[in-house]
Amino acid sequence: MASGPVARVLVDSPLPQLDQLLDYRVPARLADAVSAGVRVRVPLRTGGRIADAWVVELAGRSEFRGELSEVQDVVTDVPLLMPDVWRLARAAADRGAGNASDILRLAIPGRYVRAEKAWRADPGEPGALPASGRAIDGYEPGRVERGLAEGERMALHADPRTVRLPSGTWVGAWAVTLAEAAAHVLAHDRSSVIGVPDYRDQEQLQAALGELVDPRRVIRTDARQSGRDRYRAFLDATGEAARIVVGNRSTVYAPAARLGLIAVFDDGDGLQSEPLAPGVHARDAALIRQEQSDAALVFIAQTRSVEVQRLVEVGWVHDVPLRRGTRPRVVLTEQQPAPESGGARIPSAAWREAQEAIAQGPVLVQVARPGHAPMLVCDRCREPARCTACGGALAVPRSGGPASCVLCGTSANGWRCRICEGTRLRAAVVGASRTAEELGRAFPRSRVVVSDGERPLVRVDAEPKLVVATRGAEPIADGGYRSVLLLDGERMLLRESLRVAEDCLRWWSNAAALAAPGAPVFLVGVGGAIGTALATWTQPAWAAEELASRRALRFPPAVRMASVVSSRERLAEGLERIRGIGGVDVLGPAPVDDGLERAVVRFGYAQGAEVAAALKAEAIRAATERRRPVAGRRPGRPPTLRVRMDDPDLP
DNA sequence: AGCACGCCGACT
DNA sequence: GTCGGCGTGCTC
């Protein structure tokens, strides 16, 4: 045991076995510079190498029974890791069976010396607080304000329309709601962090905030910013002044003085799912942070994700409906192309209305993205084929061979359709998406503007034009679209993912919310419950139905699932302990690439912490312990155990 | 990941 | 005798 100033640090390493606090002596020469939250350099393994590390806390003595090494250097004496962000990172990593340092890499941007110098020289004036927040409009008066004051968790229905700000900019009404909520919180000298899917949403939110608060109070952390600007924005957020931090999914981890609101817009959008290890979804990070603080939590979207619906049903999050009953005018139409629409194959009614609408202003046409992977459907009724053992999607393995379940690997031999009892499978033939040229021919005298995943437009003006957008890339239109055509619905629904229907309802709802008041929104070729949900604007009820059916299948989010990838032997060994936990079952393993196999661990929310801890322990074992020598096998590094909790790629 | 430690085969 | 081979284990 050592005494004297000791820094407890987290080494910046992806190795699971290093995901713990290590103690280092603080030499006298660094005593002034080392404080909790600063980045330091420490020797690892008797002078072997130098690693970056975060000082999590300082202590007077160490419990470590050995000689301590010394902190070698301080990268900067500016504390960047705030205590509450550390707690959040630790908990998020634990939930995802991953490393806290991986979370911190998302949470804290790289250092830029010049930006830091400039900030030190002039940290800037944050500007005045708003006198008092404006009433949050559209809901029961005072309802949202009360929730904000009490640190409530709320699921807000977004008002499905666009609104004109006093500055003349048009934004989604959701952006005004979030701006009003953040301004309300700021008026009480507290901060907000708001995560939105992409920069086009940020633009809207920033415009809405610009009407209500001093722009210096708004901090934007944007993937398109230069590293220098991002670091400067981060430094501003570490200050004592209450701010509104706006950005993408990792904004949930932003430092914020006296946090009063955590908000997530459109949590069902795939961009809110973190692809980097340990893959903690922004929604889950927000839930963790809210629980660790006394801040309020707001989920707001045009639709209801099945995950948030579950939270509402268990009473953890409170449903806050709109008071005003505005909703898009949705028309369900059969797929019977008008001959005049030529190659564009647009139904007559929709085509006629769109022809008239386009004289008045912009008309939106939503199409699918080109090139989806084909999936297996029932040859007789075209219902997507699901595994008879576990309900997972069936597919033909990339390596060839007979169709099998992508989840549990069960062969599709003896498959029988659950709808029509058919026994033959076929690959669904998905028609090509309509092109801008085809659509242009259907509207010969109109300008055509394209917005797609590669070059998405933020907005279009109110002039007449045909706006062809792939789903999710629809620009906002000044004054709203005079008509909206949702064309590729049938095709969009043909994807071998558990979430297709939910995604489609979200894409359609988001597009419908861009329509001008009273403008028709045509959903072409899709009926059934999902069409009705759009037409009656009852997405939460649809999400409740969807959740019920996933409960019957024991699929997320009714339960949780983790994927575990390793060699067959390693999986057998590693999952032995996991199986012992009550309420846990294991699907598979099924082969994936490189001769590795993937098992799926299924468990309840109550077992989440235990399963995550057990899987993390197995990952450490796999990373540190050599496999017992097997006769006839070359020695070498055996495969590690890759764990992904709540893997979004699981169908 | 790296890197040091350590216990068996061919060597000046 | 001992140099170094790679298997093994640890990182305050």
XYZ file of C-alpha atoms (C1' of nucleotides) in Angstrom:
675
model
C 0.000 0.000 0.000
C 1.212 3.405 -0.922
C 0.261 6.751 0.458
C 0.613 10.206 -0.983
C -1.300 11.627 -3.926
C -2.686 8.792 -6.015
C -4.504 9.110 -9.332
C -7.103 6.452 -10.092
C -7.173 6.222 -13.865
C -8.988 4.443 -16.628
C -6.565 3.445 -19.353
C -7.767 4.240 -22.849
C -7.734 0.733 -24.235
C -10.262 -1.487 -25.936
C -9.068 -4.527 -23.978
C -11.786 -5.813 -21.658
C -9.212 -6.808 -19.039
C -8.052 -3.194 -18.759
C -11.537 -1.867 -18.114
C -10.868 -1.104 -14.469
C -9.314 1.690 -12.452
C -5.544 1.484 -11.971
C -3.650 3.488 -9.356
C -0.649 5.679 -10.128
C 1.448 7.937 -7.948
C 1.248 11.598 -8.820
C 4.791 13.020 -8.813
C 5.292 16.411 -7.206
C 6.083 18.066 -10.523
C 2.571 17.176 -11.772
C 0.677 17.757 -8.542
C -0.792 21.039 -9.741
C -1.824 19.786 -13.162
C -3.388 16.451 -12.220
C -7.003 16.648 -11.179
C -10.077 14.515 -11.679
C -11.155 14.499 -15.309
C -7.844 15.339 -16.972
C -6.186 13.243 -19.596
C -2.790 11.827 -18.645
C -0.134 9.513 -19.982
C 0.782 6.550 -17.843
C 3.300 3.720 -18.188
C 1.801 0.308 -18.611
C 3.764 -2.785 -17.783
C 7.057 -1.735 -16.233
C 8.059 0.901 -18.686
C 6.927 -1.164 -21.637
C 4.633 1.332 -23.176
C 2.855 4.568 -22.493
C -0.900 4.737 -22.652
C -3.389 7.567 -22.539
C -5.691 7.478 -19.550
C -8.431 9.446 -17.808
C -8.017 10.491 -14.207
C -11.307 9.415 -12.688
C -10.504 10.474 -9.140
C -7.694 11.448 -6.811
C -7.040 9.646 -3.555
C -4.670 9.975 -0.620
C -3.670 6.343 -0.685
C -3.957 3.172 -2.710
C -5.313 -0.247 -1.903
C -3.116 -1.835 -4.518
C -0.708 -4.356 -2.998
C 2.293 -3.594 -5.103
C 4.559 -0.831 -6.209
C 2.752 1.999 -7.981
C 4.079 3.506 -11.174
C 4.060 7.246 -11.659
C 1.831 9.317 -13.886
C 4.241 10.278 -16.615
C 2.619 13.343 -18.093
C -0.500 15.463 -18.273
C -1.957 15.943 -21.738
C -3.860 19.029 -20.632
C -4.836 20.267 -17.224
C -8.342 21.114 -18.446
C -10.737 18.583 -16.896
C -12.666 17.053 -19.788
C -14.268 14.078 -18.073
C -16.994 15.361 -15.774
C -17.970 13.188 -12.797
C -21.519 12.618 -14.024
C -20.296 11.740 -17.510
C -17.946 9.195 -15.973
C -20.807 7.602 -14.050
C -22.849 7.518 -17.228
C -20.023 6.009 -19.279
C -19.426 3.336 -16.657
C -23.108 2.394 -16.515
C -23.571 2.489 -20.292
C -20.517 0.277 -20.787
C -21.794 -2.143 -18.157
C -25.166 -2.326 -19.847
C -23.519 -3.050 -23.174
C -20.954 -5.514 -21.731
C -18.275 -3.197 -23.106
C -15.470 -0.878 -22.082
C -15.989 2.493 -20.475
C -13.114 3.847 -22.574
C -15.072 3.013 -25.728
C -17.939 5.127 -24.448
C -15.573 7.937 -23.514
C -14.220 7.959 -27.045
C -17.751 8.806 -28.199
C -18.290 11.274 -25.403
C -15.113 13.330 -25.545
C -13.650 14.687 -28.802
C -9.952 14.736 -29.614
C -7.900 17.631 -28.347
C -6.958 20.610 -30.507
C -4.310 22.715 -28.864
C -5.145 25.915 -30.716
C -8.839 25.660 -29.925
C -7.956 25.087 -26.298
C -5.651 28.113 -26.203
C -8.304 30.292 -27.766
C -10.875 29.065 -25.264
C -8.536 29.688 -22.318
C -7.818 33.174 -23.578
C -11.484 33.920 -24.129
C -14.073 31.450 -22.877
C -16.766 33.736 -24.230
C -19.909 35.157 -22.729
C -22.779 32.688 -22.596
C -25.372 35.451 -22.901
C -28.397 36.110 -20.752
C -30.902 33.503 -19.680
C -34.368 33.775 -21.189
C -36.646 35.686 -18.848
C -39.143 32.870 -18.641
C -39.958 30.074 -21.011
C -42.802 30.429 -23.437
C -45.729 28.061 -22.865
C -45.162 24.677 -24.473
C -47.856 24.613 -27.058
C -49.984 21.782 -28.398
C -50.349 19.759 -25.215
C -52.565 20.063 -22.170
C -51.562 23.487 -20.806
C -48.776 23.178 -18.254
C -48.475 19.419 -18.727
C -44.989 19.350 -20.242
C -43.758 22.175 -17.991
C -44.809 20.174 -14.953
C -42.985 17.100 -16.260
C -39.832 19.135 -16.847
C -39.948 20.558 -13.344
C -40.444 17.143 -11.774
C -37.820 15.262 -13.768
C -40.471 13.145 -15.431
C -39.908 10.712 -18.308
C -42.258 11.580 -21.144
C -43.101 10.261 -24.591
C -44.447 13.205 -26.574
C -46.490 12.858 -29.714
C -45.012 15.309 -32.192
C -47.425 17.694 -33.826
C -47.369 16.323 -37.406
C -46.980 19.557 -39.329
C -44.472 22.170 -40.346
C -44.531 25.673 -38.928
C -43.143 29.012 -40.018
C -40.822 30.672 -37.528
C -40.937 34.458 -37.160
C -37.637 34.559 -39.058
C -39.450 33.025 -42.022
C -37.763 29.614 -41.749
C -40.021 26.565 -41.878
C -39.343 23.750 -39.414
C -41.110 20.651 -38.128
C -43.370 21.451 -35.182
C -41.386 18.900 -33.142
C -38.392 21.255 -33.316
C -40.441 24.091 -31.841
C -41.670 21.815 -29.055
C -38.130 20.789 -28.151
C -36.936 24.383 -28.381
C -39.728 25.509 -26.061
C -38.893 22.741 -23.606
C -35.178 23.550 -23.641
C -35.871 27.288 -23.285
C -38.156 26.558 -20.346
C -35.398 24.562 -18.671
C -32.813 27.229 -19.500
C -35.006 29.892 -17.916
C -34.438 27.955 -14.688
C -30.672 28.116 -15.298
C -30.406 24.455 -16.236
C -28.928 22.716 -19.265
C -30.402 20.448 -21.904
C -28.822 17.805 -24.116
C -30.777 16.935 -27.250
C -29.909 14.113 -29.644
C -31.461 14.133 -33.115
C -30.818 11.711 -35.986
C -29.023 13.888 -38.522
C -27.742 17.359 -39.308
C -30.934 18.275 -41.159
C -32.829 17.839 -37.919
C -30.156 19.871 -36.137
C -30.688 22.727 -38.571
C -34.382 22.801 -37.771
C -33.852 22.599 -34.045
C -31.202 25.282 -34.100
C -33.472 27.572 -36.100
C -36.293 27.018 -33.612
C -33.955 27.658 -30.668
C -32.724 30.830 -32.315
C -36.162 32.351 -31.791
C -36.236 31.650 -28.073
C -32.770 31.858 -26.559
C -29.485 33.703 -26.988
C -27.573 31.777 -29.668
C -24.521 31.756 -27.406
C -26.449 29.471 -25.080
C -26.789 26.891 -27.862
C -23.918 24.504 -28.495
C -23.932 22.382 -31.568
C -21.856 19.219 -31.827
C -21.988 18.107 -35.374
C -20.270 15.293 -37.241
C -19.662 17.705 -40.123
C -17.833 20.186 -37.928
C -14.056 20.313 -38.042
C -12.319 18.657 -35.126
C -11.279 22.086 -33.902
C -14.857 23.375 -33.800
C -16.081 20.228 -32.122
C -13.452 20.520 -29.422
C -14.283 24.175 -28.874
C -17.986 23.350 -28.609
C -17.142 20.636 -26.114
C -15.036 22.994 -24.002
C -17.908 25.476 -23.946
C -20.218 22.726 -22.712
C -17.882 21.932 -19.800
C -18.392 25.457 -18.435
C -20.471 26.516 -15.461
C -23.112 28.216 -17.601
C -26.330 26.394 -18.408
C -26.501 25.571 -22.119
C -28.515 23.727 -24.708
C -26.365 21.108 -26.417
C -27.697 19.895 -29.740
C -26.206 17.096 -31.782
C -26.406 13.506 -32.915
C -26.712 10.296 -30.866
C -23.488 10.867 -28.891
C -24.755 14.211 -27.603
C -26.488 12.220 -24.884
C -23.003 11.974 -23.298
C -22.230 15.700 -23.495
C -21.116 17.542 -20.379
C -23.724 19.974 -19.129
C -23.982 22.166 -16.063
C -27.037 21.411 -13.907
C -28.659 19.121 -16.452
C -32.416 19.626 -16.548
C -33.505 17.930 -19.760
C -32.379 14.984 -21.865
C -34.276 14.733 -25.144
C -34.190 12.310 -28.055
C -35.987 13.029 -31.293
C -37.201 10.085 -33.387
C -35.565 7.329 -31.353
C -36.686 4.753 -33.909
C -34.397 6.225 -36.572
C -31.492 3.894 -37.276
C -29.076 6.777 -36.758
C -29.918 6.775 -33.056
C -28.366 3.318 -32.833
C -24.630 3.537 -32.102
C -22.610 1.362 -34.464
C -19.387 1.621 -32.456
C -18.702 -0.770 -29.596
C -20.355 -1.422 -27.273
C -23.252 -0.226 -29.403
C -25.378 1.460 -26.771
C -28.462 3.017 -28.334
C -28.981 6.733 -27.688
C -32.356 5.900 -26.169
C -30.755 3.583 -23.621
C -27.959 6.024 -22.833
C -30.590 8.711 -22.297
C -32.553 6.425 -19.971
C -29.430 5.683 -17.938
C -28.433 9.328 -17.680
C -31.905 10.353 -16.638
C -31.904 7.763 -13.887
C -28.579 9.020 -12.589
C -29.728 12.632 -12.498
C -32.808 14.604 -11.601
C -33.267 15.759 -15.179
C -36.419 15.193 -17.185
C -36.405 12.892 -20.204
C -38.322 13.542 -23.412
C -38.770 11.171 -26.317
C -40.545 12.893 -29.164
C -41.404 11.499 -32.591
C -44.117 11.398 -35.236
C -44.404 7.679 -34.528
C -43.937 5.490 -31.500
C -41.044 3.088 -31.432
C -41.912 -0.329 -30.043
C -39.206 0.213 -27.413
C -40.761 3.424 -26.117
C -44.186 1.806 -26.254
C -42.867 -0.890 -23.952
C -41.540 1.755 -21.561
C -44.936 3.445 -21.607
C -46.727 0.167 -20.915
C -44.548 -0.683 -17.939
C -45.181 2.823 -16.613
C -41.554 3.989 -16.754
C -42.274 6.638 -19.372
C -45.497 8.651 -19.458
C -47.501 9.080 -22.605
C -48.151 12.757 -23.391
C -50.654 13.050 -26.239
C -51.313 16.095 -28.365
C -54.245 18.215 -27.368
C -54.878 19.562 -30.811
C -56.265 17.054 -33.261
C -54.446 18.057 -36.443
C -53.399 15.085 -38.444
C -52.383 14.522 -42.044
C -55.128 13.576 -44.483
C -53.989 10.103 -45.496
C -55.622 8.311 -48.429
C -55.052 4.582 -48.915
C -55.018 3.672 -52.600
C -54.752 0.463 -54.549
C -51.833 -0.058 -56.830
C -53.668 0.504 -60.126
C -51.516 2.739 -62.249
C -53.080 5.518 -64.259
C -52.182 4.975 -67.919
C -51.210 8.651 -68.206
C -48.586 8.251 -65.493
C -46.578 6.115 -67.892
C -43.564 4.317 -66.453
C -44.091 5.883 -63.046
C -47.046 3.568 -62.268
C -49.000 6.008 -60.104
C -52.664 5.295 -59.250
C -55.199 7.502 -61.050
C -56.616 9.339 -58.042
C -53.190 10.150 -56.677
C -51.896 11.138 -60.072
C -54.834 13.488 -60.733
C -54.605 15.181 -57.354
C -50.856 15.523 -57.686
C -51.263 17.116 -61.110
C -53.506 19.758 -59.569
C -51.365 20.196 -56.469
C -48.190 20.736 -58.377
C -49.652 23.911 -59.863
C -49.807 25.327 -56.333
C -46.506 24.271 -54.845
C -44.108 21.399 -54.186
C -45.252 17.785 -54.352
C -43.308 15.076 -52.544
C -42.834 11.608 -53.977
C -41.265 9.103 -51.615
C -39.585 6.072 -53.154
C -37.645 3.128 -51.716
C -33.905 3.025 -51.813
C -32.627 1.062 -54.765
C -31.224 -2.403 -54.304
C -32.600 -4.310 -51.367
C -31.475 -7.866 -50.706
C -34.158 -10.304 -51.779
C -35.828 -12.308 -49.083
C -37.662 -15.612 -48.874
C -41.446 -15.594 -48.933
C -44.172 -18.212 -49.076
C -44.593 -19.292 -52.698
C -48.360 -19.368 -52.338
C -49.312 -16.302 -50.255
C -46.078 -14.267 -50.351
C -45.945 -13.937 -46.588
C -42.308 -13.434 -45.502
C -40.983 -16.789 -44.320
C -40.147 -17.224 -40.654
C -38.379 -20.002 -38.833
C -40.800 -22.567 -37.410
C -38.503 -23.121 -34.421
C -37.838 -19.567 -33.232
C -39.636 -17.147 -35.553
C -36.438 -15.655 -37.006
C -36.176 -14.756 -40.690
C -35.209 -17.451 -43.175
C -32.484 -16.818 -45.731
C -30.190 -18.635 -48.099
C -26.705 -18.532 -46.537
C -24.175 -16.483 -48.481
C -21.959 -19.548 -48.631
C -24.770 -21.366 -50.465
C -26.681 -24.404 -49.310
C -30.252 -24.842 -48.175
C -32.295 -22.047 -46.603
C -32.015 -21.755 -42.853
C -32.875 -19.455 -39.992
C -30.558 -16.482 -39.659
C -31.092 -16.499 -35.897
C -30.853 -20.075 -34.709
C -29.548 -21.823 -37.816
C -32.387 -24.338 -38.008
C -32.780 -25.663 -41.541
C -35.895 -24.642 -43.430
C -36.567 -28.287 -44.293
C -40.142 -29.084 -43.457
C -41.056 -25.388 -43.373
C -44.747 -24.598 -43.441
C -46.310 -21.160 -43.904
C -48.041 -19.988 -40.726
C -50.653 -18.128 -42.773
C -51.653 -20.430 -45.625
C -49.888 -23.675 -44.720
C -47.948 -23.542 -47.972
C -44.754 -25.565 -47.967
C -42.744 -23.985 -50.787
C -40.410 -21.021 -50.469
C -39.447 -18.566 -53.154
C -37.127 -15.599 -53.348
C -39.239 -12.453 -53.443
C -38.764 -10.548 -56.656
C -38.677 -6.898 -55.794
C -39.445 -4.521 -58.615
C -37.025 -1.728 -59.340
C -37.722 1.563 -57.655
C -39.234 4.317 -59.740
C -36.616 6.658 -61.025
C -36.676 10.420 -61.124
C -36.828 10.228 -64.934
C -39.922 8.045 -64.892
C -41.602 10.343 -62.415
C -40.563 13.397 -64.390
C -42.308 11.973 -67.457
C -45.502 11.607 -65.442
C -45.344 15.315 -64.611
C -43.986 16.703 -67.888
C -44.108 20.437 -67.226
C -42.671 20.328 -63.704
C -39.246 20.861 -62.324
C -37.856 17.714 -60.680
C -35.622 17.851 -57.625
C -33.965 14.742 -56.192
C -33.026 14.186 -52.556
C -31.426 10.884 -51.675
C -29.155 9.303 -49.114
C -26.018 10.590 -50.830
C -27.161 14.147 -51.409
C -30.051 14.859 -49.078
C -31.619 18.315 -49.240
C -32.517 20.105 -46.042
C -35.328 22.202 -47.540
C -37.049 23.258 -50.736
C -38.906 26.514 -51.355
C -42.625 26.921 -51.982
C -42.349 27.041 -55.790
C -44.122 24.271 -57.741
C -41.851 21.300 -58.245
C -41.735 17.546 -57.981
C -39.490 16.464 -55.110
C -38.371 12.846 -55.490
C -36.873 11.586 -52.235
C -35.780 8.199 -50.998
C -37.326 7.294 -47.646
C -35.739 9.223 -44.833
C -34.244 11.881 -47.119
C -37.349 14.010 -47.580
C -36.560 17.737 -47.421
C -38.834 20.050 -45.494
C -40.862 22.302 -47.819
C -41.665 25.943 -47.145
C -45.396 26.011 -46.525
C -45.612 22.224 -46.636
C -46.106 19.874 -49.577
C -49.349 20.282 -51.508
C -49.490 16.548 -51.992
C -47.436 13.571 -50.832
C -47.190 10.271 -52.720
C -45.769 7.287 -50.828
C -45.116 4.985 -53.752
C -42.896 2.022 -52.879
C -44.636 0.888 -49.712
C -45.091 -2.696 -50.767
C -41.482 -2.938 -51.792
C -40.221 -1.284 -48.614
C -42.103 -3.849 -46.542
C -40.197 -6.686 -48.208
C -37.101 -6.825 -46.084
C -35.965 -9.597 -43.849
C -35.896 -7.532 -40.711
C -38.042 -7.695 -37.643
C -38.326 -3.928 -37.777
C -39.501 -3.425 -41.370
C -43.090 -2.623 -40.562
C -42.083 -0.262 -37.777
C -39.528 1.448 -40.016
C -42.034 1.828 -42.833
C -44.653 3.365 -40.570
C -41.988 5.781 -39.356
C -40.851 6.740 -42.863
C -44.419 7.291 -43.986
C -45.375 9.215 -40.880
C -42.325 11.469 -41.120
C -43.107 12.197 -44.775
C -46.791 12.778 -44.041
C -45.853 15.305 -41.350
C -44.288 17.457 -44.085
C -47.613 17.934 -45.887
C -49.405 21.285 -45.860
C -52.606 21.357 -43.763
C -55.291 19.368 -45.544
C -52.999 18.268 -48.366
C -53.601 14.639 -49.391
C -51.054 11.967 -48.508
C -51.425 8.881 -50.717
C -50.176 5.572 -49.412
C -50.095 3.340 -52.451
C -50.587 -0.425 -52.432
C -50.474 -0.932 -48.656
C -53.522 -1.732 -46.583
C -54.012 -3.762 -43.440
C -53.323 -2.660 -39.907
C -50.280 -0.646 -40.818
C -52.099 1.346 -43.506
C -54.925 1.980 -41.073
C -52.480 3.129 -38.409
C -51.124 5.759 -40.780
C -54.555 6.815 -42.026
C -55.988 7.181 -38.515
C -52.685 8.504 -37.105
C -52.738 5.946 -34.291
C -49.098 4.864 -34.291
C -48.926 4.160 -30.521
C -51.815 1.702 -30.808
C -50.037 0.052 -33.711
C -46.810 -0.114 -31.688
C -48.780 -1.743 -28.863
C -50.029 -4.425 -31.278
C -46.540 -4.928 -32.588
C -45.168 -5.242 -29.071
C -47.836 -7.823 -28.253
C -46.842 -9.921 -31.241
C -43.181 -9.704 -30.295
C -44.089 -10.830 -26.821
C -45.703 -13.886 -28.336
C -42.508 -14.587 -30.298
C -40.230 -13.660 -27.376
C -38.513 -11.101 -29.561
C -37.078 -7.694 -28.660
C -38.069 -5.389 -27.215
C -40.404 -7.738 -25.334
C -37.179 -9.428 -24.204
C -33.527 -8.514 -24.737
C -31.088 -10.320 -26.995
C -27.323 -10.344 -27.197
C -25.235 -11.831 -29.975
C -22.040 -13.647 -29.127
C -19.536 -14.534 -31.853
C -16.579 -16.876 -31.439
C -15.441 -20.374 -32.312
C -17.830 -23.194 -31.651
C -15.727 -24.528 -28.745
C -15.296 -21.142 -27.144
C -19.021 -20.467 -27.404
C -19.896 -23.814 -25.852
C -17.536 -23.080 -22.972
C -18.496 -19.431 -22.538
C -22.225 -19.925 -22.712
C -22.168 -22.710 -20.145
C -22.309 -20.186 -17.299
C -24.837 -17.969 -19.067
C -27.306 -20.821 -19.386
C -27.263 -21.164 -15.631
C -28.931 -17.783 -15.159
C -32.668 -18.194 -14.716
C -34.898 -17.048 -17.560
C -32.093 -17.123 -20.127
C -32.121 -19.212 -23.268
C -29.607 -19.552 -26.061
C -30.437 -19.763 -29.772
C -27.979 -21.323 -32.163
C -25.082 -21.176 -32.652
C -25.248 -20.699 -36.395
C -22.217 -20.247 -38.671
C -21.167 -16.753 -39.707
C -18.070 -15.707 -41.663
C -14.477 -16.911 -41.138
C -15.492 -20.235 -39.645
C -16.870 -18.459 -36.587
C -20.284 -19.061 -35.106
C -22.865 -16.806 -33.588
C -25.134 -17.618 -30.708
C -28.004 -15.466 -29.575
C -28.637 -15.096 -25.878
C -32.184 -14.173 -24.976
C -33.073 -12.816 -21.558
C -35.473 -10.616 -19.669
C -34.855 -7.031 -18.598
C -34.500 -8.170 -14.989
C -31.563 -10.389 -15.965
C -29.866 -7.723 -18.087
C -27.200 -6.662 -15.607
C -26.356 -10.227 -14.662
C -26.149 -11.425 -18.269
C -24.025 -8.432 -19.302
C -21.623 -8.966 -16.405
C -21.350 -12.679 -17.159
C -20.715 -12.075 -20.864
C -18.110 -9.444 -20.038
C -16.386 -11.903 -17.718
C -16.355 -14.470 -20.509
C -14.927 -11.911 -22.918
C -12.114 -11.196 -20.442
C -11.458 -14.889 -20.025
C -11.351 -15.351 -23.772
C -8.944 -12.443 -24.149
C -6.529 -13.449 -21.392
C -6.636 -17.181 -21.123
C -5.099 -19.465 -23.711
C -7.165 -22.303 -24.985
C -6.165 -25.650 -23.578
C -3.842 -27.306 -26.076
C -5.900 -29.445 -28.402
C -4.132 -32.404 -30.007
C -3.382 -31.864 -33.672
C -4.190 -28.150 -33.599
C -1.648 -25.460 -34.231
C -1.063 -23.274 -31.240
C -1.957 -19.656 -31.785
C -4.245 -16.944 -30.638
C -7.692 -18.419 -30.328
C -10.637 -16.281 -31.374
C -11.910 -13.817 -28.836
C -15.509 -13.597 -27.763
C -17.351 -10.701 -29.369
C -20.422 -9.651 -27.455
C -23.063 -7.275 -28.651
C -25.953 -6.567 -26.338
C -29.207 -5.618 -28.082
C -27.591 -6.253 -31.470
C -29.672 -4.267 -33.972
C -28.596 -6.620 -36.763
C -30.509 -9.487 -35.227
C -33.586 -9.909 -37.401
C -2.307 -5.332 -27.744
C 2.510 -5.557 -26.487
C 5.956 -7.196 -23.559
C 8.476 -9.773 -20.034
C 9.035 -13.995 -17.857
C 10.148 -18.847 -18.039
C 11.163 -23.468 -19.094
C 13.019 -26.975 -22.955
C 16.177 -27.993 -27.652
C 20.696 -26.976 -30.560
C 24.844 -24.112 -30.103
C 29.795 -21.511 -29.742
C 27.147 -24.501 -19.930
C 23.710 -20.783 -22.356
C 21.153 -18.519 -26.222
C 16.634 -17.973 -27.677
C 12.297 -20.541 -29.034
C 7.538 -19.390 -28.269
C 3.785 -20.495 -24.831
C 1.769 -17.892 -20.768
C 0.234 -14.144 -18.016
C -0.107 -9.292 -16.743
C -0.745 -4.478 -17.164
C -1.538 -0.067 -10.768
